[in-house]
PDB file of C-alpha atoms in Angstrom:
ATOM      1  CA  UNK C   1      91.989  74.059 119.492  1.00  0.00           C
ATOM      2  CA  UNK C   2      94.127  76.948 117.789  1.00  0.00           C
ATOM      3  CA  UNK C   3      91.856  79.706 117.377  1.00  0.00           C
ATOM      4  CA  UNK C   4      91.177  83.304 116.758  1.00  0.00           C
ATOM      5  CA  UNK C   5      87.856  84.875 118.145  1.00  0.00           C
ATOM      6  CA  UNK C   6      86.700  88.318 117.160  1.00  0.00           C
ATOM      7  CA  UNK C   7      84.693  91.031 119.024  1.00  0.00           C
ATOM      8  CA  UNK C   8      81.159  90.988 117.492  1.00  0.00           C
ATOM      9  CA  UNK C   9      79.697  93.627 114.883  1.00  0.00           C
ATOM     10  CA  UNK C  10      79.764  97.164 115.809  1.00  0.00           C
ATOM     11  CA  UNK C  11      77.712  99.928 114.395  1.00  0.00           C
ATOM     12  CA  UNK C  12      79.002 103.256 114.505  1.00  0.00           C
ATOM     13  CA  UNK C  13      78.937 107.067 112.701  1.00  0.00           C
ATOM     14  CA  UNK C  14      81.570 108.813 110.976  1.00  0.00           C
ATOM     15  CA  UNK C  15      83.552 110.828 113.993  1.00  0.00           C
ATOM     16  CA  UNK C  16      83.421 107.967 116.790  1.00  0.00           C
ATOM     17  CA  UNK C  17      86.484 106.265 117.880  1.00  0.00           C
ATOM     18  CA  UNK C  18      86.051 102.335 118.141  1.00  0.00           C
ATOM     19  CA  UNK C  19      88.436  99.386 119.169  1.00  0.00           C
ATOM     20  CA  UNK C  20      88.247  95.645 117.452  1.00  0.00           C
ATOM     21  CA  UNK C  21      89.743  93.039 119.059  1.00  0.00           C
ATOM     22  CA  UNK C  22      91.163  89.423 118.516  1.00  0.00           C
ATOM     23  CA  UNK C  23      91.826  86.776 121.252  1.00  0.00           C
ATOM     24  CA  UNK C  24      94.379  84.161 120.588  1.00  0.00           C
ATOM     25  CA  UNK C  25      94.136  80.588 122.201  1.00  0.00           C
ATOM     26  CA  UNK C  26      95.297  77.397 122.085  1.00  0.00           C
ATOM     27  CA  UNK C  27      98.975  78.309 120.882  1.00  0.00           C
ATOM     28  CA  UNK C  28     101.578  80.571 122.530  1.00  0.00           C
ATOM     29  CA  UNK C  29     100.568  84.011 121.282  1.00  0.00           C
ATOM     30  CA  UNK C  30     103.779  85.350 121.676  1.00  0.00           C
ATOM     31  CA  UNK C  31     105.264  83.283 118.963  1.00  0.00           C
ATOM     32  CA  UNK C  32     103.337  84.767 116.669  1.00  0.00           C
ATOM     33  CA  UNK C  33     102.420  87.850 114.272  1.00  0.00           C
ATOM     34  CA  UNK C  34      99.061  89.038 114.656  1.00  0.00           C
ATOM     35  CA  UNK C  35      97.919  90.719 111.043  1.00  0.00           C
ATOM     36  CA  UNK C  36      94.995  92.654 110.114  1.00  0.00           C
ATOM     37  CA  UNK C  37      92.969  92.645 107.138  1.00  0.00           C
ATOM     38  CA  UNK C  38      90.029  94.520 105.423  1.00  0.00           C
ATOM     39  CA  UNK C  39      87.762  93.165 103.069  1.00  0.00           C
ATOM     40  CA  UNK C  40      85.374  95.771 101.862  1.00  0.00           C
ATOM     41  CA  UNK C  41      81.919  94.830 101.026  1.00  0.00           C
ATOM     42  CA  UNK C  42      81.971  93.163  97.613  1.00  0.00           C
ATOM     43  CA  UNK C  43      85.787  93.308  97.220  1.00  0.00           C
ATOM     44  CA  UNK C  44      89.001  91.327  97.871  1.00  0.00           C
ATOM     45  CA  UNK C  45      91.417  91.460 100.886  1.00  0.00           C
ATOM     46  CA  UNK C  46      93.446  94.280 102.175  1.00  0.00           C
ATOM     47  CA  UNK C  47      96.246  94.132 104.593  1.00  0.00           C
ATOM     48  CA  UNK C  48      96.611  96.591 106.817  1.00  0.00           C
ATOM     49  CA  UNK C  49      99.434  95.638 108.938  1.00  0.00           C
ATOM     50  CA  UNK C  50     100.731  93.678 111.475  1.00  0.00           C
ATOM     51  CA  UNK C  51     102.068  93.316 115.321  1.00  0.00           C
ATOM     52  CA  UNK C  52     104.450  90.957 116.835  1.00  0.00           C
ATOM     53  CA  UNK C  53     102.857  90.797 120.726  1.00  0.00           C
ATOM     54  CA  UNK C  54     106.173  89.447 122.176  1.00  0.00           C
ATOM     55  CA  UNK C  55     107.380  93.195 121.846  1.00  0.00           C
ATOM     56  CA  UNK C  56     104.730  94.837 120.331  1.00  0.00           C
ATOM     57  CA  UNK C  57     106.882  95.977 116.936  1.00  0.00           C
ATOM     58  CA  UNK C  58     104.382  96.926 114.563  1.00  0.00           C
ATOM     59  CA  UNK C  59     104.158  97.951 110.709  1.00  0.00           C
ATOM     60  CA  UNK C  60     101.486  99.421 108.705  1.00  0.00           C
ATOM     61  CA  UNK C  61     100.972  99.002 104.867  1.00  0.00           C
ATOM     62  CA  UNK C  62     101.207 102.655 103.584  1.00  0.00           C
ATOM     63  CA  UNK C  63      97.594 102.636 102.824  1.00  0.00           C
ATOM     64  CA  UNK C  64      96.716 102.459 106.369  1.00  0.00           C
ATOM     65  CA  UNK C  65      99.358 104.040 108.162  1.00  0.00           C
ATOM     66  CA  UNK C  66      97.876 107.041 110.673  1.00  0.00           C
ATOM     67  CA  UNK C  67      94.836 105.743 109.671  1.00  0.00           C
ATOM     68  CA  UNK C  68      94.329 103.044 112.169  1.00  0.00           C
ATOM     69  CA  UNK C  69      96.593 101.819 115.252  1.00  0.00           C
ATOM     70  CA  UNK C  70      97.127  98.310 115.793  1.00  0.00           C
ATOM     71  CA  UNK C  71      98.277  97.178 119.340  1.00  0.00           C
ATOM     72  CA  UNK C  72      98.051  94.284 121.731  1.00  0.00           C
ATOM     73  CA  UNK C  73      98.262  92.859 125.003  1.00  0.00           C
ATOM     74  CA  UNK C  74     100.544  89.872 125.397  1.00  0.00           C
ATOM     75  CA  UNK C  75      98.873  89.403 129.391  1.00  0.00           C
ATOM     76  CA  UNK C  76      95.428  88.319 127.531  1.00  0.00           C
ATOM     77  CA  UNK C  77      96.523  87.329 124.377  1.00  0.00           C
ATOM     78  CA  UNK C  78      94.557  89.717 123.028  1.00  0.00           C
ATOM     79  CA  UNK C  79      95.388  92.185 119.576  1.00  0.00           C
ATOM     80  CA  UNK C  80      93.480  94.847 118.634  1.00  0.00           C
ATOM     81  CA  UNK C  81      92.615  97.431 115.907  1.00  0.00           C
ATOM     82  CA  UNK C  82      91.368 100.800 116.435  1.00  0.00           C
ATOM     83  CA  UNK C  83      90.104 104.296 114.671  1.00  0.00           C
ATOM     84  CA  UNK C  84      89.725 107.473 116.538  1.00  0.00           C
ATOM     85  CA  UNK C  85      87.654 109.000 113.935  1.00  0.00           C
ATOM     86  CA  UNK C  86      85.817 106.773 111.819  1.00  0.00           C
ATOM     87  CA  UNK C  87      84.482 107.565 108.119  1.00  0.00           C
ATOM     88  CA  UNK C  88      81.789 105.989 106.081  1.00  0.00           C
ATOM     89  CA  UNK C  89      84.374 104.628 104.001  1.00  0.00           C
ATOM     90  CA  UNK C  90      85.783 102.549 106.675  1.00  0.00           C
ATOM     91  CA  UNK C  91      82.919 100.346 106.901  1.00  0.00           C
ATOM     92  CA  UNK C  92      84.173  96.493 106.108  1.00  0.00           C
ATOM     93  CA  UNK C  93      84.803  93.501 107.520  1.00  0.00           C
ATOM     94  CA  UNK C  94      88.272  93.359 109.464  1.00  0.00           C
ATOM     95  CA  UNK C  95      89.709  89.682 109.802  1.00  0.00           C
ATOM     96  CA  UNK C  96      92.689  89.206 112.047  1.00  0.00           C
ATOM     97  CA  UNK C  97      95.089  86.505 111.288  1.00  0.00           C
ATOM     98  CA  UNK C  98      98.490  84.735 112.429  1.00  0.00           C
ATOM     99  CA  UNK C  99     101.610  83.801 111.019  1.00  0.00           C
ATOM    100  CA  UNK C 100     104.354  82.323 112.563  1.00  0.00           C
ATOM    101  CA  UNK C 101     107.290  84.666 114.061  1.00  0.00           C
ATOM    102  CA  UNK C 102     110.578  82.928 112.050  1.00  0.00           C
ATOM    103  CA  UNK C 103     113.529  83.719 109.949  1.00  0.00           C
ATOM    104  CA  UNK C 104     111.766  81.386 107.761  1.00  0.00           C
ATOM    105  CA  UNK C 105     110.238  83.516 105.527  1.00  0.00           C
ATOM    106  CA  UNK C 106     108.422  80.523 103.304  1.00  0.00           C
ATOM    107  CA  UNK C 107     106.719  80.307 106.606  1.00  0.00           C
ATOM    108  CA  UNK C 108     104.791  83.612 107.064  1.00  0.00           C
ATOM    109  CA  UNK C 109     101.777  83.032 105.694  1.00  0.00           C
ATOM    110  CA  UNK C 110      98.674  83.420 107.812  1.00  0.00           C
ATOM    111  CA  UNK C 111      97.883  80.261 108.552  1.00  0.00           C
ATOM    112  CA  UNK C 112      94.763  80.783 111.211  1.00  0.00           C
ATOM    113  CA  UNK C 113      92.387  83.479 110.826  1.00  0.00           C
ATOM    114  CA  UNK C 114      89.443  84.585 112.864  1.00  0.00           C
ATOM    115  CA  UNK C 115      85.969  84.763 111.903  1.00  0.00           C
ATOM    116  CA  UNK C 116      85.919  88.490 111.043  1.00  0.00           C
ATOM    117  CA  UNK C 117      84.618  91.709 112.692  1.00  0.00           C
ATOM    118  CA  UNK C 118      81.617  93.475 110.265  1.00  0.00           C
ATOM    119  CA  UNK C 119      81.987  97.338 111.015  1.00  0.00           C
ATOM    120  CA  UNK C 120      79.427  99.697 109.623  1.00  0.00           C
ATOM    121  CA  UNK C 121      79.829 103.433 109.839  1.00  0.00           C
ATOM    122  CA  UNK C 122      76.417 105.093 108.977  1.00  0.00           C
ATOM    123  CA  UNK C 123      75.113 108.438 109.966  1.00  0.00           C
TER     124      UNK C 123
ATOM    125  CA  UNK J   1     104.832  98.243  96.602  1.00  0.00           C
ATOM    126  CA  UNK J   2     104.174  94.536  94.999  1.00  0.00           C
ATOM    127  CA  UNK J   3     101.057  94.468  92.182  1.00  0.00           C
ATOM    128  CA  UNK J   4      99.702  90.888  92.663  1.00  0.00           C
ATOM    129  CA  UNK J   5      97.572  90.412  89.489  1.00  0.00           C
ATOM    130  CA  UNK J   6      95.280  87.132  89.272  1.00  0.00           C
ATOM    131  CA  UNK J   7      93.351  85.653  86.528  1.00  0.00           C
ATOM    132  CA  UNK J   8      90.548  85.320  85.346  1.00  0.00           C
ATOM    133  CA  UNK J   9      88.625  87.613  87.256  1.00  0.00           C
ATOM    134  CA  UNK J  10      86.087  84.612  87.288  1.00  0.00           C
ATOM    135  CA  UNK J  11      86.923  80.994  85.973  1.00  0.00           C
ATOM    136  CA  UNK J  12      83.859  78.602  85.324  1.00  0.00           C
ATOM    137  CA  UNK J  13      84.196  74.819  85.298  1.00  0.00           C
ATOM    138  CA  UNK J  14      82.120  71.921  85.834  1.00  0.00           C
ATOM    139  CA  UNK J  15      82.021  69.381  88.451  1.00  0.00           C
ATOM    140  CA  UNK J  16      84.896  66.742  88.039  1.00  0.00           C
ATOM    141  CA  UNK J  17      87.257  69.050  85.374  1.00  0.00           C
ATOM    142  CA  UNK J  18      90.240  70.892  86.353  1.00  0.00           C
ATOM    143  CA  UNK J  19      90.483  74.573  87.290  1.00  0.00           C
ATOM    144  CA  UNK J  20      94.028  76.072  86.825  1.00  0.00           C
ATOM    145  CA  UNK J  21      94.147  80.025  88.415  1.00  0.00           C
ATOM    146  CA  UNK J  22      96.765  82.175  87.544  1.00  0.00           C
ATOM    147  CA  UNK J  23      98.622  84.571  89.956  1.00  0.00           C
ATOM    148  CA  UNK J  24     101.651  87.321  88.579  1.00  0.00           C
ATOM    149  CA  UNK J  25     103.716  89.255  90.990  1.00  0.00           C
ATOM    150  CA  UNK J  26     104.977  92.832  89.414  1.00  0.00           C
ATOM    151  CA  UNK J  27     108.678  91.693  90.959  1.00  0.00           C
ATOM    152  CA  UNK J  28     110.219  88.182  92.023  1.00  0.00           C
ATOM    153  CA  UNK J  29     108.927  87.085  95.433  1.00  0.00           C
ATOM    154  CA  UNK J  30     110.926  84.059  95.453  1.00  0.00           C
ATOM    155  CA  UNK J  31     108.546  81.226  96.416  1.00  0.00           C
ATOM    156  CA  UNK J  32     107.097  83.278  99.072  1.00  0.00           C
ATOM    157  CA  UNK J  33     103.149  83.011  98.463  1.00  0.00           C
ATOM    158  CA  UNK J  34      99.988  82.281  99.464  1.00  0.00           C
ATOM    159  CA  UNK J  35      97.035  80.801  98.466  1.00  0.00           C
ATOM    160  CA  UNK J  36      93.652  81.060 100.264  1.00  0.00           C
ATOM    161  CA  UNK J  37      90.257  80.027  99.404  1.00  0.00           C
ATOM    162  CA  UNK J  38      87.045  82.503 100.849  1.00  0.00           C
ATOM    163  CA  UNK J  39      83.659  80.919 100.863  1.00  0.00           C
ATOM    164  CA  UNK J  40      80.696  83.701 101.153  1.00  0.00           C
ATOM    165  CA  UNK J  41      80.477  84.525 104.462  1.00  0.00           C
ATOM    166  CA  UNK J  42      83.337  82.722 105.935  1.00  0.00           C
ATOM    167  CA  UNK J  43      87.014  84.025 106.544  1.00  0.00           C
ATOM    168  CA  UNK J  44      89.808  83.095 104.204  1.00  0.00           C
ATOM    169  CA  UNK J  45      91.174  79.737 105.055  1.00  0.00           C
ATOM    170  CA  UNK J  46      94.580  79.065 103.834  1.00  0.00           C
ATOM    171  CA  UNK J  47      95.362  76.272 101.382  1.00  0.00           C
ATOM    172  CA  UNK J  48      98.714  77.084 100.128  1.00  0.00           C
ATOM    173  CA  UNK J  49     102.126  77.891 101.378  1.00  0.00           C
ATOM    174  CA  UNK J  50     105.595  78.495  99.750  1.00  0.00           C
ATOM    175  CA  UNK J  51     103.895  78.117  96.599  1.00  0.00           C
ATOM    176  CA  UNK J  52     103.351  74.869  96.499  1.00  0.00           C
ATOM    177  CA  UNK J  53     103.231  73.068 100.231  1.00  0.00           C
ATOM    178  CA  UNK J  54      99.663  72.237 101.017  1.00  0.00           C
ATOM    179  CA  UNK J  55      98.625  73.483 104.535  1.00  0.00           C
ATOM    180  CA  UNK J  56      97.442  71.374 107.074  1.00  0.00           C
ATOM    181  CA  UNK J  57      94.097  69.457 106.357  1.00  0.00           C
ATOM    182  CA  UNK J  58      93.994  70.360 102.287  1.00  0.00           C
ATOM    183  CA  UNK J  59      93.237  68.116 100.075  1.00  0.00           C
ATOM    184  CA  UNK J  60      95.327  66.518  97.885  1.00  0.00           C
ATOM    185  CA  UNK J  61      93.430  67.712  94.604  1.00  0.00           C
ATOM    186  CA  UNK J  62      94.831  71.370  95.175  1.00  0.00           C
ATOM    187  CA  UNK J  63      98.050  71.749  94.497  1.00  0.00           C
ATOM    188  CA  UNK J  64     100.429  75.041  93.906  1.00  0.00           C
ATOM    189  CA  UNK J  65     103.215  75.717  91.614  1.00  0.00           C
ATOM    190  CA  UNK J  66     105.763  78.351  90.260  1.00  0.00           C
ATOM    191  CA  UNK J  67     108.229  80.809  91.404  1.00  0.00           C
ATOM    192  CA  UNK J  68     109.717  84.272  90.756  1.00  0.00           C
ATOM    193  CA  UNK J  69     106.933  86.065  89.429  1.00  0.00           C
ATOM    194  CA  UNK J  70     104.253  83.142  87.708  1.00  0.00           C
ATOM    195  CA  UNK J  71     102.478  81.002  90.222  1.00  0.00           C
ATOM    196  CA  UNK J  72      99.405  78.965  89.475  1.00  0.00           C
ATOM    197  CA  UNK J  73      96.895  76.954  91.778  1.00  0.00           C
ATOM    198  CA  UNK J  74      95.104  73.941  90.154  1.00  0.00           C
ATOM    199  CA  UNK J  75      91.855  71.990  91.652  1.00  0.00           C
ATOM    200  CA  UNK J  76      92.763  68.581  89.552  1.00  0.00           C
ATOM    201  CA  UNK J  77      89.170  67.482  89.712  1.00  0.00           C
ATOM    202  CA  UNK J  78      86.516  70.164  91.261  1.00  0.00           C
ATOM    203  CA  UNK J  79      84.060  69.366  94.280  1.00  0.00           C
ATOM    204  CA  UNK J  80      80.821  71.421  95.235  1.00  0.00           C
ATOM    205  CA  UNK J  81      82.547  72.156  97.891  1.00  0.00           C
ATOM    206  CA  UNK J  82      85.454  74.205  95.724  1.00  0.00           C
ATOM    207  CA  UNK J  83      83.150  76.791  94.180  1.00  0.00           C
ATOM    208  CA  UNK J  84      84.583  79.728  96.188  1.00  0.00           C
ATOM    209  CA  UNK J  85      86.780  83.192  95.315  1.00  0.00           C
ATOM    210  CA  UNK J  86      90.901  82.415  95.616  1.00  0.00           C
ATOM    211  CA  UNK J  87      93.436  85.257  96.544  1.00  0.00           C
ATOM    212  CA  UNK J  88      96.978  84.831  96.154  1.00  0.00           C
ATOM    213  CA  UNK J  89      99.216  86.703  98.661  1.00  0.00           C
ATOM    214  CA  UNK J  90     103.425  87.766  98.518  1.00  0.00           C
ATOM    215  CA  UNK J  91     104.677  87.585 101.831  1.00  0.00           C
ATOM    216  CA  UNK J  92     108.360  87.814 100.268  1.00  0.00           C
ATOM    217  CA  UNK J  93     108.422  91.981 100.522  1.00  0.00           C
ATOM    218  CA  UNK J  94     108.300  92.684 104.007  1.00  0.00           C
ATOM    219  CA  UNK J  95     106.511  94.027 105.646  1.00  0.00           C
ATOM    220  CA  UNK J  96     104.487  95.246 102.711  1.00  0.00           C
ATOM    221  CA  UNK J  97     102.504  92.086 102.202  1.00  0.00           C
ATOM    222  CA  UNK J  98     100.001  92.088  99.528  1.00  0.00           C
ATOM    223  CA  UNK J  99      97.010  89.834  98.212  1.00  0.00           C
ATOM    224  CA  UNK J 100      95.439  90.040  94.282  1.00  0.00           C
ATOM    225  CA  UNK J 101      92.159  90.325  93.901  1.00  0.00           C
ATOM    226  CA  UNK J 102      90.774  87.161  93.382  1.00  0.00           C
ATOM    227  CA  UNK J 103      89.670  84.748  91.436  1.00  0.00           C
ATOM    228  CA  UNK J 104      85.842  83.385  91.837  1.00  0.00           C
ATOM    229  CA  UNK J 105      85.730  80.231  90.396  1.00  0.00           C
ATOM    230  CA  UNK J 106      81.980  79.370  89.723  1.00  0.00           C
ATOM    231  CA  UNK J 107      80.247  76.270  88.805  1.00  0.00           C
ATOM    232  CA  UNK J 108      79.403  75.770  85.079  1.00  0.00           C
TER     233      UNK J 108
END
């Protein structure tokens, strides 16, 4: 089965660094992007940005950019999202999701997603 | 940046009618876009692809059309199972892809 598992919830205050991840199986993870998306609590979906694991190229949406750091680890299948200083404003629910790596751009939508990380940043 | 503006904000319809949601891109993205339908508490699951190619497992009922900047998803004949909020999503401008904010189509 293709599918994309989560960490679990975290719970956190505004200054702590934290690190989200998302395991790929049942596919070749390196033939695939590896997006990231917030959905804040009551509102719609956000994307963040996205990594390729195969080389680890990686783009941010301008709303996000030195905000967060998205990375991963082809030897585990494993992508990952992380803050080094959090703020009460980050708390949300981060999904990760794939799309396929092709020239075929009619192709790139995120076709498997996983089951969402719920992080709450509360003093 | 691509504005992806849906409407309505909410769309009610009974059991059995149609449901036709609206998606506008602020520039062409070709055919390039998404739909997905959220149910509370689950992820996004997605039911549309190049505008108008069902993904795998989706029901025949949904079904996608339009291109440039007008797109539209229609449910010809609603299940209990439908009620849920829809994003669209341009994956055309890359890598600056962007959803709208939904639709949440509620039973009437």
């Amino acid at each position: 089965e293709v599918q994309l598992v989560q960490s679990g919830a975290e719970v956190k205050k505004p200054g702590e660094s934290l690190k989200i991840s998302c395991k790929g199986s049942g596919y070749s993870f390196t033939s695939y992007w590896i997006g990231w998306v917030r959905q804040m609590p009551g509102k719609g979906l956000e994307w963040m940005g996205i990594i390729y694991p195969g080389d680890s190229d990686t783009r941010y949406s301008p709303s996000f950019q030195g905000q967060v750091t998205i990375s991963a680890d082809k030897s585990i299948s494993t992508a990952y999202l992380q803050w080094s200083s959090l703020k009460a404003s980050d708390t949300a629910m981060y999904y990760c999701a794939r799309r396929v790596d092709t020239a075929m751009i009619t192709y790139r939508a995120f076709d498997i997603w996983g089951q969402g990380t719920m992080i709450t940043v509360s003093s | 940046e691509i504005v992806m503006t849906q409407s309505p904000a909410t769309l009610s319809v009974s059991p059995g009618e149609r449901a036709t949601l609206s998606c506008r891109a602020s520039q062409s993205v070709s055919s390039n876009l998404a739909w997905y339908q959220q149910k509370p508490g689950q992820a996004p699951r997605l039911l549309i692809y190049g505008a108008s190619t069902r993904a795998t497992g989706i029901p025949a009922r949904f079904s996608g059309s339009g291109s440039g900047t007008e797109f539209t998803l229609t449910i010809s004949s609603l299940q209990s199972e439908d009620f849920a909020v829809y994003y669209c999503q341009q994956y055309n401008n890359w890598p600056r892809n962007t959803f709208g904010q939904g639709t949440k189509l509620e039973i009437k």
